[in-house]
Amino acid sequence: VGCDRSKSLVDICGEKNFQAFVCDALSVPIRSGSCDACISIAVIHHFSTAERRLAAIQELARLLRPGGTALIYVWAMEQEYKSQKSKYLKEKSGSKDKQEEINTDMAQRRLSDQKPESSSQDSACSADQQCSGLKEKGCGTKLVVGSRLPIHTNRTSFHSQDLLVPWHLKSDTRKKGESVNTALFPAGTKESQELSPVFHRYYHVFCEGELEATCRSLDCVRVQKSYYDQGNWCVVLEKL
């Protein structure tokens, strides 16, 4: 059985005859100790504080029976590991990235007009400090004016652990089954932006050893295995 915060994704599971329901990963409506195994793939890196990331792992542990196991995957800060680039970096394509740069620039201008919310101490340093650090590293990460979080340039290495990653919708289906051809409008135009909006999603990318250390802080589990897999840090936990 699966669960997700997105009703639309859960509906897709239903269409494929999979069992899934909508819920919050910090409060799963399943009784304690009832699962032989739990899987959390690309979820915990979306929580914006260390406390919430730990709580998400605690919730997985709560669901497990004694001896049960959990597999956790999170996005890694190290997209190049042991001289090998991850699939994420290898999939870089010139024309696609140029389009993403245009869309990201326009998104930055829109976001700069918004009043930033106060961030937690876990969200790293101030805008000035991040700008300074990014300049020193010569990285492609862009910072939103008036914001504490940099916007990541897709298909490039990470230079900040807390950032916003642009997600681009290719087309808008205003009527079911009727897609809109975005090629009709030049990249960066108002029409193109309306048909291909950019959504910025928060990520905390994990450094080597960080996920394992977080898991080891819990007394109710032990780390069976910790490894790197294609730009992700992964652990296998056992419920004690």
JSON list of N, CA, C and O in Angstrom, two decimals, residues 24-28 44 47 49-62 214 217-218:
[
{"chain": "A", "resi": 24, "resn": "ASP", "atom": "N", "xyz": [-0.08, 12.62, 5.25]},
{"chain": "A", "resi": 24, "resn": "ASP", "atom": "CA", "xyz": [1.14, 13.36, 5.56]},
{"chain": "A", "resi": 24, "resn": "ASP", "atom": "C", "xyz": [2.18, 12.37, 6.05]},
{"chain": "A", "resi": 24, "resn": "ASP", "atom": "O", "xyz": [1.90, 11.53, 6.90]},
{"chain": "A", "resi": 25, "resn": "ALA", "atom": "N", "xyz": [3.40, 12.46, 5.52]},
{"chain": "A", "resi": 25, "resn": "ALA", "atom": "CA", "xyz": [4.47, 11.53, 5.90]},
{"chain": "A", "resi": 25, "resn": "ALA", "atom": "C", "xyz": [4.84, 11.64, 7.37]},
{"chain": "A", "resi": 25, "resn": "ALA", "atom": "O", "xyz": [5.47, 10.72, 7.92]},
{"chain": "A", "resi": 26, "resn": "LEU", "atom": "N", "xyz": [4.48, 12.75, 8.02]},
{"chain": "A", "resi": 26, "resn": "LEU", "atom": "CA", "xyz": [4.77, 12.90, 9.45]},
{"chain": "A", "resi": 26, "resn": "LEU", "atom": "C", "xyz": [3.67, 12.33, 10.33]},
{"chain": "A", "resi": 26, "resn": "LEU", "atom": "O", "xyz": [3.80, 12.31, 11.55]},
{"chain": "A", "resi": 27, "resn": "SER", "atom": "N", "xyz": [2.57, 11.90, 9.70]},
{"chain": "A", "resi": 27, "resn": "SER", "atom": "CA", "xyz": [1.45, 11.34, 10.48]},
{"chain": "A", "resi": 27, "resn": "SER", "atom": "C", "xyz": [0.69, 10.35, 9.61]},
{"chain": "A", "resi": 27, "resn": "SER", "atom": "O", "xyz": [-0.36, 10.67, 9.05]},
{"chain": "A", "resi": 28, "resn": "VAL", "atom": "N", "xyz": [1.23, 9.15, 9.49]},
{"chain": "A", "resi": 28, "resn": "VAL", "atom": "CA", "xyz": [0.62, 8.12, 8.63]},
{"chain": "A", "resi": 28, "resn": "VAL", "atom": "C", "xyz": [-0.44, 7.36, 9.42]},
{"chain": "A", "resi": 28, "resn": "VAL", "atom": "O", "xyz": [-0.16, 6.84, 10.50]},
{"chain": "A", "resi": 44, "resn": "ILE", "atom": "N", "xyz": [11.98, 12.68, 2.07]},
{"chain": "A", "resi": 44, "resn": "ILE", "atom": "CA", "xyz": [12.48, 13.35, 3.26]},
{"chain": "A", "resi": 44, "resn": "ILE", "atom": "C", "xyz": [13.30, 14.59, 2.92]},
{"chain": "A", "resi": 44, "resn": "ILE", "atom": "O", "xyz": [13.35, 15.55, 3.70]},
{"chain": "A", "resi": 47, "resn": "PHE", "atom": "N", "xyz": [11.52, 18.12, 3.37]},
{"chain": "A", "resi": 47, "resn": "PHE", "atom": "CA", "xyz": [11.22, 18.75, 4.66]},
{"chain": "A", "resi": 47, "resn": "PHE", "atom": "C", "xyz": [12.28, 19.80, 4.97]},
{"chain": "A", "resi": 47, "resn": "PHE", "atom": "O", "xyz": [13.48, 19.56, 4.83]},
{"chain": "A", "resi": 49, "resn": "THR", "atom": "N", "xyz": [13.30, 21.43, 7.76]},
{"chain": "A", "resi": 49, "resn": "THR", "atom": "CA", "xyz": [14.07, 21.54, 9.00]},
{"chain": "A", "resi": 49, "resn": "THR", "atom": "C", "xyz": [14.61, 20.17, 9.38]},
{"chain": "A", "resi": 49, "resn": "THR", "atom": "O", "xyz": [14.04, 19.13, 9.04]},
{"chain": "A", "resi": 50, "resn": "ALA", "atom": "N", "xyz": [15.71, 20.19, 10.13]},
{"chain": "A", "resi": 50, "resn": "ALA", "atom": "CA", "xyz": [16.30, 18.94, 10.60]},
{"chain": "A", "resi": 50, "resn": "ALA", "atom": "C", "xyz": [15.32, 18.18, 11.49]},
{"chain": "A", "resi": 50, "resn": "ALA", "atom": "O", "xyz": [15.26, 16.95, 11.47]},
{"chain": "A", "resi": 51, "resn": "GLU", "atom": "N", "xyz": [14.52, 18.93, 12.28]},
{"chain": "A", "resi": 51, "resn": "GLU", "atom": "CA", "xyz": [13.55, 18.31, 13.18]},
{"chain": "A", "resi": 51, "resn": "GLU", "atom": "C", "xyz": [12.49, 17.54, 12.39]},
{"chain": "A", "resi": 51, "resn": "GLU", "atom": "O", "xyz": [12.10, 16.43, 12.77]},
{"chain": "A", "resi": 52, "resn": "ARG", "atom": "N", "xyz": [12.02, 18.10, 11.30]},
{"chain": "A", "resi": 52, "resn": "ARG", "atom": "CA", "xyz": [10.99, 17.42, 10.50]},
{"chain": "A", "resi": 52, "resn": "ARG", "atom": "C", "xyz": [11.58, 16.23, 9.75]},
{"chain": "A", "resi": 52, "resn": "ARG", "atom": "O", "xyz": [10.90, 15.20, 9.59]},
{"chain": "A", "resi": 53, "resn": "ARG", "atom": "N", "xyz": [12.80, 16.36, 9.30]},
{"chain": "A", "resi": 53, "resn": "ARG", "atom": "CA", "xyz": [13.43, 15.22, 8.61]},
{"chain": "A", "resi": 53, "resn": "ARG", "atom": "C", "xyz": [13.60, 14.05, 9.57]},
{"chain": "A", "resi": 53, "resn": "ARG", "atom": "O", "xyz": [13.37, 12.89, 9.21]},
{"chain": "A", "resi": 54, "resn": "LEU", "atom": "N", "xyz": [14.00, 14.36, 10.80]},
{"chain": "A", "resi": 54, "resn": "LEU", "atom": "CA", "xyz": [14.13, 13.32, 11.81]},
{"chain": "A", "resi": 54, "resn": "LEU", "atom": "C", "xyz": [12.77, 12.71, 12.15]},
{"chain": "A", "resi": 54, "resn": "LEU", "atom": "O", "xyz": [12.62, 11.49, 12.29]},
{"chain": "A", "resi": 55, "resn": "ALA", "atom": "N", "xyz": [11.74, 13.57, 12.24]},
{"chain": "A", "resi": 55, "resn": "ALA", "atom": "CA", "xyz": [10.39, 13.10, 12.56]},
{"chain": "A", "resi": 55, "resn": "ALA", "atom": "C", "xyz": [9.86, 12.16, 11.49]},
{"chain": "A", "resi": 55, "resn": "ALA", "atom": "O", "xyz": [9.14, 11.19, 11.79]},
{"chain": "A", "resi": 56, "resn": "ALA", "atom": "N", "xyz": [10.21, 12.42, 10.23]},
{"chain": "A", "resi": 56, "resn": "ALA", "atom": "CA", "xyz": [9.76, 11.57, 9.13]},
{"chain": "A", "resi": 56, "resn": "ALA", "atom": "C", "xyz": [10.38, 10.18, 9.26]},
{"chain": "A", "resi": 56, "resn": "ALA", "atom": "O", "xyz": [9.72, 9.16, 9.00]},
{"chain": "A", "resi": 57, "resn": "ILE", "atom": "N", "xyz": [11.65, 10.12, 9.66]},
{"chain": "A", "resi": 57, "resn": "ILE", "atom": "CA", "xyz": [12.31, 8.82, 9.86]},
{"chain": "A", "resi": 57, "resn": "ILE", "atom": "C", "xyz": [11.72, 8.12, 11.08]},
{"chain": "A", "resi": 57, "resn": "ILE", "atom": "O", "xyz": [11.52, 6.90, 11.07]},
{"chain": "A", "resi": 58, "resn": "GLN", "atom": "N", "xyz": [11.43, 8.88, 12.12]},
{"chain": "A", "resi": 58, "resn": "GLN", "atom": "CA", "xyz": [10.79, 8.30, 13.32]},
{"chain": "A", "resi": 58, "resn": "GLN", "atom": "C", "xyz": [9.44, 7.68, 12.98]},
{"chain": "A", "resi": 58, "resn": "GLN", "atom": "O", "xyz": [9.07, 6.63, 13.50]},
{"chain": "A", "resi": 59, "resn": "GLU", "atom": "N", "xyz": [8.70, 8.34, 12.08]},
{"chain": "A", "resi": 59, "resn": "GLU", "atom": "CA", "xyz": [7.39, 7.83, 11.69]},
{"chain": "A", "resi": 59, "resn": "GLU", "atom": "C", "xyz": [7.53, 6.51, 10.93]},
{"chain": "A", "resi": 59, "resn": "GLU", "atom": "O", "xyz": [6.74, 5.58, 11.12]},
{"chain": "A", "resi": 60, "resn": "LEU", "atom": "N", "xyz": [8.55, 6.41, 10.08]},
{"chain": "A", "resi": 60, "resn": "LEU", "atom": "CA", "xyz": [8.81, 5.14, 9.40]},
{"chain": "A", "resi": 60, "resn": "LEU", "atom": "C", "xyz": [9.11, 4.04, 10.41]},
{"chain": "A", "resi": 60, "resn": "LEU", "atom": "O", "xyz": [8.60, 2.91, 10.31]},
{"chain": "A", "resi": 61, "resn": "ALA", "atom": "N", "xyz": [9.94, 4.37, 11.40]},
{"chain": "A", "resi": 61, "resn": "ALA", "atom": "CA", "xyz": [10.30, 3.40, 12.42]},
{"chain": "A", "resi": 61, "resn": "ALA", "atom": "C", "xyz": [9.07, 2.98, 13.23]},
{"chain": "A", "resi": 61, "resn": "ALA", "atom": "O", "xyz": [8.93, 1.80, 13.61]},
{"chain": "A", "resi": 62, "resn": "ARG", "atom": "N", "xyz": [8.17, 3.92, 13.50]},
{"chain": "A", "resi": 62, "resn": "ARG", "atom": "CA", "xyz": [6.96, 3.60, 14.28]},
{"chain": "A", "resi": 62, "resn": "ARG", "atom": "C", "xyz": [6.12, 2.55, 13.56]},
{"chain": "A", "resi": 62, "resn": "ARG", "atom": "O", "xyz": [5.54, 1.66, 14.19]},
{"chain": "A", "resi": 214, "resn": "THR", "atom": "N", "xyz": [21.65, 10.96, 11.05]},
{"chain": "A", "resi": 214, "resn": "THR", "atom": "CA", "xyz": [20.30, 11.25, 11.53]},
{"chain": "A", "resi": 214, "resn": "THR", "atom": "C", "xyz": [19.61, 9.97, 11.98]},
{"chain": "A", "resi": 214, "resn": "THR", "atom": "O", "xyz": [18.96, 9.93, 13.03]},
{"chain": "A", "resi": 217, "resn": "SER", "atom": "N", "xyz": [20.77, 8.56, 15.30]},
{"chain": "A", "resi": 217, "resn": "SER", "atom": "CA", "xyz": [20.36, 9.31, 16.49]},
{"chain": "A", "resi": 217, "resn": "SER", "atom": "C", "xyz": [19.10, 8.72, 17.13]},
{"chain": "A", "resi": 217, "resn": "SER", "atom": "O", "xyz": [18.72, 9.09, 18.24]},
{"chain": "A", "resi": 218, "resn": "LEU", "atom": "N", "xyz": [18.45, 7.78, 16.44]},
{"chain": "A", "resi": 218, "resn": "LEU", "atom": "CA", "xyz": [17.26, 7.12, 16.97]},
{"chain": "A", "resi": 218, "resn": "LEU", "atom": "C", "xyz": [17.66, 5.82, 17.66]},
{"chain": "A", "resi": 218, "resn": "LEU", "atom": "O", "xyz": [18.39, 5.00, 17.09]}
]
